[in-house]
Amino acid sequence: MAAENSSGPAQRLDGREVAPGFAAIGISAFTTTREVGSFGLQSGEPVGEVFARWGALRESLGGARLASARQVHGATVVRHVPGWTGWLRADDADGHLSPLPGTAMAVTIADCVPVFIGHRNGATALLHSGWRGTAARIIAEAVDLLAKENAPAVELVVHCGPAICGRCYEVSPDVYAALTGKSVDRPTTVDLRALIADHARALGVREITISERCTRCDNDRFFSHRAGDTGRQLGVMMAEPR
Ligand SMILES: [Zn+2]
């Protein structure tokens, strides 16, 4: 159910799908739901309503600096260091990394995979990984960068959040080949999150979970591009200041 309350910054942010495994290491990680409305900046919704939701999100995070980006289905991960306030919309990037606690990061999602990566030292990374980002191994980029922040792969917690499931996501033979290296002669289904988990394991990650939620199967709770939605939910991550 879409929230139609457009009365401004008093909007509450209730609907969250919490990513497991992070609270115990002082990291807040969740995906927003349809209940709180869309965060998409290109949906045709009145800009004031969308901005009010971003404002409410920041408020709910204690006013923390919030990094986002114009997403281009690439493998670029931007590293954010403290020393600024407000809401950043970085140029073309699909990944964010914060070496220190206190910086919130957000990716917009509607079938692609929000990949949450955290370490107990407070280093975090958050990725938007669709088929292009997955084929380009954006997760390898993030894991490599985290290793330089004293967060080696074997100590990372990884969660693939709500995204289109392996039964719902049918791709062309070209895309299937790009993702799996295998050739098929007709459109074929592929499980992006299973692939990302495989890539993470190959990089040395041990603690990996995958959400049971599918944006398309659970379309009453999440926006889905393939189901025809123009709205977008957010994957959000922040290591609490310590
Ligand atoms: Zn599904």
mmCIF file of C-alpha atoms and ligand atoms in Angstrom:
data_model
loop_
_atom_site.group_PDB
_atom_site.id
_atom_site.type_symbol
_atom_site.label_atom_id
_atom_site.label_comp_id
_atom_site.label_asym_id
_atom_site.label_seq_id
_atom_site.Cartn_x
_atom_site.Cartn_y
_atom_site.Cartn_z
ATOM 1 C CA MET A 1 0.000 0.000 0.000
ATOM 2 C CA ALA A 2 1.595 3.269 -1.104
ATOM 3 C CA ALA A 3 1.720 6.026 1.469
ATOM 4 C CA GLU A 4 -0.167 8.964 0.029
ATOM 5 C CA ASN A 5 0.560 11.334 2.855
ATOM 6 C CA SER A 6 2.096 14.390 1.203
ATOM 7 C CA SER A 7 1.992 16.716 4.171
ATOM 8 C CA GLY A 8 5.762 17.128 4.283
ATOM 9 C CA PRO A 9 8.490 16.356 6.764
ATOM 10 C CA ALA A 10 6.157 14.918 9.389
ATOM 11 C CA GLN A 11 6.002 11.679 7.409
ATOM 12 C CA ARG A 12 7.008 8.676 9.453
ATOM 13 C CA LEU A 13 9.288 5.985 8.234
ATOM 14 C CA ASP A 14 7.734 2.756 9.396
ATOM 15 C CA GLY A 15 8.134 0.134 6.706
ATOM 16 C CA ARG A 16 11.546 -1.501 6.834
ATOM 17 C CA GLU A 17 12.845 -4.902 5.902
ATOM 18 C CA VAL A 18 15.805 -5.311 8.233
ATOM 19 C CA ALA A 19 18.938 -6.994 6.870
ATOM 20 C CA PRO A 20 19.995 -9.747 9.289
ATOM 21 C CA GLY A 21 23.432 -10.047 10.867
ATOM 22 C CA PHE A 22 24.310 -6.384 11.210
ATOM 23 C CA ALA A 23 22.663 -5.153 14.419
ATOM 24 C CA ALA A 24 25.043 -7.337 16.456
ATOM 25 C CA ILE A 25 28.029 -5.457 15.012
ATOM 26 C CA GLY A 26 26.532 -1.995 15.449
ATOM 27 C CA ILE A 27 25.345 -1.496 11.899
ATOM 28 C CA SER A 28 21.882 -0.415 10.829
ATOM 29 C CA ALA A 29 20.933 -2.024 7.495
ATOM 30 C CA PHE A 30 17.501 -2.229 5.901
ATOM 31 C CA THR A 31 15.423 -1.916 2.764
ATOM 32 C CA THR A 32 12.458 0.439 2.728
ATOM 33 C CA THR A 33 9.064 -0.884 1.666
ATOM 34 C CA ARG A 34 6.197 0.336 -0.479
ATOM 35 C CA GLU A 35 4.465 1.388 2.726
ATOM 36 C CA VAL A 36 6.660 4.482 3.058
ATOM 37 C CA GLY A 37 6.498 5.394 -0.618
ATOM 38 C CA SER A 38 8.986 5.769 -3.411
ATOM 39 C CA PHE A 39 12.427 7.361 -3.194
ATOM 40 C CA GLY A 40 12.906 7.424 -6.967
ATOM 41 C CA LEU A 41 13.965 10.773 -8.379
ATOM 42 C CA GLN A 42 12.825 9.978 -11.910
ATOM 43 C CA SER A 43 9.355 8.563 -11.369
ATOM 44 C CA GLY A 44 7.302 11.638 -12.255
ATOM 45 C CA GLU A 45 6.068 11.981 -8.675
ATOM 46 C CA PRO A 46 6.018 15.539 -7.285
ATOM 47 C CA VAL A 47 9.583 16.288 -6.258
ATOM 48 C CA GLY A 48 8.510 17.777 -2.921
ATOM 49 C CA GLU A 49 6.914 14.523 -1.854
ATOM 50 C CA VAL A 50 9.944 12.462 -2.787
ATOM 51 C CA PHE A 51 12.331 14.892 -1.092
ATOM 52 C CA ALA A 52 10.196 14.835 2.064
ATOM 53 C CA ARG A 53 10.734 11.063 2.234
ATOM 54 C CA TRP A 54 14.491 11.480 1.897
ATOM 55 C CA GLY A 55 14.314 14.119 4.635
ATOM 56 C CA ALA A 56 12.344 11.806 6.917
ATOM 57 C CA LEU A 57 14.873 9.055 6.274
ATOM 58 C CA ARG A 58 17.763 11.322 7.306
ATOM 59 C CA GLU A 59 15.858 12.371 10.393
ATOM 60 C CA SER A 60 15.318 8.716 11.309
ATOM 61 C CA LEU A 61 19.092 8.226 11.042
ATOM 62 C CA GLY A 62 19.720 11.030 13.521
ATOM 63 C CA GLY A 63 20.474 13.557 10.789
ATOM 64 C CA ALA A 64 23.568 11.675 9.683
ATOM 65 C CA ARG A 65 25.289 12.602 6.434
ATOM 66 C CA LEU A 66 23.745 10.507 3.691
ATOM 67 C CA ALA A 67 25.505 9.417 0.523
ATOM 68 C CA SER A 68 23.674 8.367 -2.625
ATOM 69 C CA ALA A 69 24.572 8.510 -6.314
ATOM 70 C CA ARG A 70 23.257 8.650 -9.816
ATOM 71 C CA GLN A 71 23.208 4.923 -10.583
ATOM 72 C CA VAL A 72 24.429 3.685 -13.942
ATOM 73 C CA HIS A 73 24.671 -0.116 -13.572
ATOM 74 C CA GLY A 74 28.450 0.040 -13.370
ATOM 75 C CA ALA A 75 31.078 -1.271 -10.964
ATOM 76 C CA THR A 76 32.253 2.005 -9.438
ATOM 77 C CA VAL A 77 32.350 2.147 -5.638
ATOM 78 C CA VAL A 78 32.739 5.611 -4.097
ATOM 79 C CA ARG A 79 34.657 5.912 -0.807
ATOM 80 C CA HIS A 80 33.117 8.387 1.622
ATOM 81 C CA VAL A 81 35.167 9.920 4.416
ATOM 82 C CA PRO A 82 33.697 12.161 7.137
ATOM 83 C CA GLY A 83 34.011 15.938 7.049
ATOM 84 C CA TRP A 84 30.771 16.937 5.379
ATOM 85 C CA THR A 85 27.094 17.195 6.232
ATOM 86 C CA GLY A 86 23.865 16.859 4.280
ATOM 87 C CA TRP A 87 22.741 14.623 1.466
ATOM 88 C CA LEU A 88 25.210 13.786 -1.268
ATOM 89 C CA ARG A 89 24.170 12.649 -4.718
ATOM 90 C CA ALA A 90 27.480 11.565 -6.216
ATOM 91 C CA ASP A 91 28.112 11.268 -9.921
ATOM 92 C CA ASP A 92 27.803 7.944 -11.705
ATOM 93 C CA ALA A 93 28.324 5.122 -9.192
ATOM 94 C CA ASP A 94 26.558 1.999 -7.981
ATOM 95 C CA GLY A 95 28.497 1.338 -4.824
ATOM 96 C CA HIS A 96 29.353 3.209 -1.649
ATOM 97 C CA LEU A 97 31.989 2.509 0.959
ATOM 98 C CA SER A 98 32.432 4.150 4.326
ATOM 99 C CA PRO A 99 35.596 3.233 6.235
ATOM 100 C CA LEU A 100 34.278 4.826 9.430
ATOM 101 C CA PRO A 101 30.996 4.789 11.367
ATOM 102 C CA GLY A 102 28.536 7.656 11.110
ATOM 103 C CA THR A 103 28.027 7.937 7.360
ATOM 104 C CA ALA A 104 24.721 6.646 5.976
ATOM 105 C CA MET A 105 24.535 5.322 2.436
ATOM 106 C CA ALA A 106 21.547 4.593 0.207
ATOM 107 C CA VAL A 107 20.941 2.859 -3.117
ATOM 108 C CA THR A 108 17.669 2.935 -5.051
ATOM 109 C CA ILE A 109 16.273 -0.459 -5.969
ATOM 110 C CA ALA A 110 13.341 -2.045 -7.804
ATOM 111 C CA ASP A 111 14.421 -5.623 -8.753
ATOM 112 C CA CYS A 112 18.209 -5.167 -8.743
ATOM 113 C CA VAL A 113 19.992 -6.452 -5.650
ATOM 114 C CA PRO A 114 20.871 -4.262 -2.659
ATOM 115 C CA VAL A 115 24.085 -5.848 -1.352
ATOM 116 C CA PHE A 116 24.944 -4.965 2.246
ATOM 117 C CA ILE A 117 28.524 -5.540 3.409
ATOM 118 C CA GLY A 118 29.776 -4.779 6.892
ATOM 119 C CA HIS A 119 32.631 -5.364 9.331
ATOM 120 C CA ARG A 120 32.646 -5.113 13.104
ATOM 121 C CA ASN A 121 35.215 -2.297 12.893
ATOM 122 C CA GLY A 122 32.479 -0.074 11.432
ATOM 123 C CA ALA A 123 33.523 -0.249 7.787
ATOM 124 C CA THR A 124 30.517 -0.664 5.497
ATOM 125 C CA ALA A 125 29.742 -0.953 1.818
ATOM 126 C CA LEU A 126 26.406 -0.876 0.027
ATOM 127 C CA LEU A 127 25.912 -1.861 -3.609
ATOM 128 C CA HIS A 128 23.247 -1.691 -6.283
ATOM 129 C CA SER A 129 23.911 -4.832 -8.289
ATOM 130 C CA GLY A 130 21.728 -5.599 -11.277
ATOM 131 C CA TRP A 131 22.839 -7.917 -14.042
ATOM 132 C CA ARG A 132 25.422 -5.479 -15.386
ATOM 133 C CA GLY A 133 26.925 -4.740 -11.981
ATOM 134 C CA THR A 134 26.919 -8.435 -11.138
ATOM 135 C CA ALA A 135 28.613 -9.352 -14.424
ATOM 136 C CA ALA A 136 31.118 -6.524 -13.820
ATOM 137 C CA ARG A 137 31.761 -7.916 -10.291
ATOM 138 C CA ILE A 138 31.000 -4.765 -8.340
ATOM 139 C CA ILE A 139 31.115 -6.994 -5.245
ATOM 140 C CA ALA A 140 34.774 -7.807 -5.919
ATOM 141 C CA GLU A 141 35.525 -4.102 -6.166
ATOM 142 C CA ALA A 142 33.869 -3.495 -2.779
ATOM 143 C CA VAL A 143 35.509 -6.469 -1.051
ATOM 144 C CA ASP A 144 38.941 -5.394 -2.346
ATOM 145 C CA LEU A 145 38.413 -1.849 -1.095
ATOM 146 C CA LEU A 146 37.215 -3.063 2.309
ATOM 147 C CA ALA A 147 40.345 -5.188 2.698
ATOM 148 C CA LYS A 148 42.295 -1.918 2.594
ATOM 149 C CA GLU A 149 40.206 -0.681 5.535
ATOM 150 C CA ASN A 150 41.261 -3.560 7.789
ATOM 151 C CA ALA A 151 38.090 -5.428 6.907
ATOM 152 C CA PRO A 152 39.259 -8.640 5.232
ATOM 153 C CA ALA A 153 36.815 -10.815 3.293
ATOM 154 C CA VAL A 154 36.812 -13.645 5.858
ATOM 155 C CA GLU A 155 35.501 -11.263 8.528
ATOM 156 C CA LEU A 156 32.757 -9.592 6.473
ATOM 157 C CA VAL A 157 29.011 -9.944 6.903
ATOM 158 C CA VAL A 158 27.185 -9.927 3.547
ATOM 159 C CA HIS A 159 23.459 -9.821 2.874
ATOM 160 C CA CYS A 160 21.637 -9.750 -0.457
ATOM 161 C CA GLY A 161 18.375 -7.910 0.211
ATOM 162 C CA PRO A 162 14.952 -7.943 -1.442
ATOM 163 C CA ALA A 163 15.347 -8.304 -5.212
ATOM 164 C CA ILE A 164 13.796 -10.172 -8.114
ATOM 165 C CA CYS A 165 14.017 -13.922 -7.503
ATOM 166 C CA GLY A 166 15.405 -16.686 -9.675
ATOM 167 C CA ARG A 167 11.949 -17.786 -10.808
ATOM 168 C CA CYS A 168 10.840 -14.291 -11.845
ATOM 169 C CA TYR A 169 13.993 -13.036 -13.551
ATOM 170 C CA GLU A 170 14.164 -14.192 -17.137
ATOM 171 C CA VAL A 171 16.990 -12.792 -19.264
ATOM 172 C CA SER A 172 18.069 -12.938 -22.891
ATOM 173 C CA PRO A 173 20.728 -15.449 -24.012
ATOM 174 C CA ASP A 174 23.259 -12.575 -24.200
ATOM 175 C CA VAL A 175 22.666 -11.537 -20.610
ATOM 176 C CA TYR A 176 22.637 -15.148 -19.448
ATOM 177 C CA ALA A 177 26.026 -15.695 -21.087
ATOM 178 C CA ALA A 178 27.426 -12.501 -19.552
ATOM 179 C CA LEU A 179 26.336 -13.674 -16.103
ATOM 180 C CA THR A 180 27.128 -17.380 -16.227
ATOM 181 C CA GLY A 181 29.533 -17.915 -19.123
ATOM 182 C CA LYS A 182 27.100 -20.494 -20.478
ATOM 183 C CA SER A 183 25.215 -20.288 -23.755
ATOM 184 C CA VAL A 184 21.500 -20.910 -24.097
ATOM 185 C CA ASP A 185 19.271 -20.570 -27.136
ATOM 186 C CA ARG A 186 16.224 -19.006 -25.506
ATOM 187 C CA PRO A 187 15.330 -16.599 -22.677
ATOM 188 C CA THR A 188 16.318 -18.268 -19.417
ATOM 189 C CA THR A 189 15.802 -17.530 -15.745
ATOM 190 C CA VAL A 190 18.733 -16.605 -13.557
ATOM 191 C CA ASP A 191 19.105 -16.020 -9.822
ATOM 192 C CA LEU A 192 21.184 -12.868 -9.403
ATOM 193 C CA ARG A 193 21.478 -13.184 -5.641
ATOM 194 C CA ALA A 194 22.737 -16.762 -5.845
ATOM 195 C CA LEU A 195 25.377 -15.602 -8.315
ATOM 196 C CA ILE A 196 26.434 -12.695 -6.098
ATOM 197 C CA ALA A 197 26.659 -15.069 -3.121
ATOM 198 C CA ASP A 198 28.845 -17.406 -5.202
ATOM 199 C CA HIS A 199 31.101 -14.500 -6.140
ATOM 200 C CA ALA A 200 31.339 -13.427 -2.501
ATOM 201 C CA ARG A 201 32.262 -16.954 -1.377
ATOM 202 C CA ALA A 202 34.924 -17.124 -4.081
ATOM 203 C CA LEU A 203 36.379 -13.897 -2.672
ATOM 204 C CA GLY A 204 36.654 -15.500 0.770
ATOM 205 C CA VAL A 205 33.462 -14.252 2.426
ATOM 206 C CA ARG A 206 31.995 -16.777 4.864
ATOM 207 C CA GLU A 207 28.924 -15.084 6.330
ATOM 208 C CA ILE A 208 26.411 -14.573 3.526
ATOM 209 C CA THR A 209 22.628 -14.461 3.746
ATOM 210 C CA ILE A 210 19.976 -13.937 1.089
ATOM 211 C CA SER A 211 16.577 -12.361 1.708
ATOM 212 C CA GLU A 212 13.598 -14.601 1.039
ATOM 213 C CA ARG A 213 11.780 -11.594 -0.364
ATOM 214 C CA CYS A 214 11.257 -11.179 -4.095
ATOM 215 C CA THR A 215 10.333 -7.702 -5.289
ATOM 216 C CA ARG A 216 8.036 -9.205 -7.905
ATOM 217 C CA CYS A 217 6.497 -12.098 -5.937
ATOM 218 C CA ASP A 218 6.101 -9.727 -2.959
ATOM 219 C CA ASN A 219 4.978 -6.829 -5.111
ATOM 220 C CA ASP A 220 2.468 -5.717 -2.488
ATOM 221 C CA ARG A 221 5.419 -4.928 -0.215
ATOM 222 C CA PHE A 222 8.113 -3.829 -2.674
ATOM 223 C CA PHE A 223 8.390 -1.908 -5.921
ATOM 224 C CA SER A 224 9.286 -4.017 -8.952
ATOM 225 C CA HIS A 225 10.428 -2.625 -12.295
ATOM 226 C CA ARG A 226 9.408 -5.829 -14.045
ATOM 227 C CA ALA A 227 5.964 -5.659 -12.455
ATOM 228 C CA GLY A 228 5.563 -2.216 -14.028
ATOM 229 C CA ASP A 229 6.319 0.006 -11.025
ATOM 230 C CA THR A 230 8.121 3.311 -11.545
ATOM 231 C CA GLY A 231 8.669 3.663 -7.777
ATOM 232 C CA ARG A 232 11.907 2.768 -6.040
ATOM 233 C CA GLN A 233 12.714 1.537 -2.538
ATOM 234 C CA LEU A 234 16.019 2.175 -0.830
ATOM 235 C CA GLY A 235 18.688 -0.053 0.559
ATOM 236 C CA VAL A 236 20.111 1.890 3.515
ATOM 237 C CA MET A 237 23.165 1.207 5.645
ATOM 238 C CA MET A 238 24.996 3.016 8.429
ATOM 239 C CA ALA A 239 27.457 1.955 11.087
ATOM 240 C CA GLU A 240 26.350 3.595 14.307
ATOM 241 C CA PRO A 241 28.825 6.120 15.721
ATOM 242 C CA ARG A 242 30.886 4.369 18.390
HETATM 243 ZN ZN ZN B 1 9.854 -13.824 -7.602
#
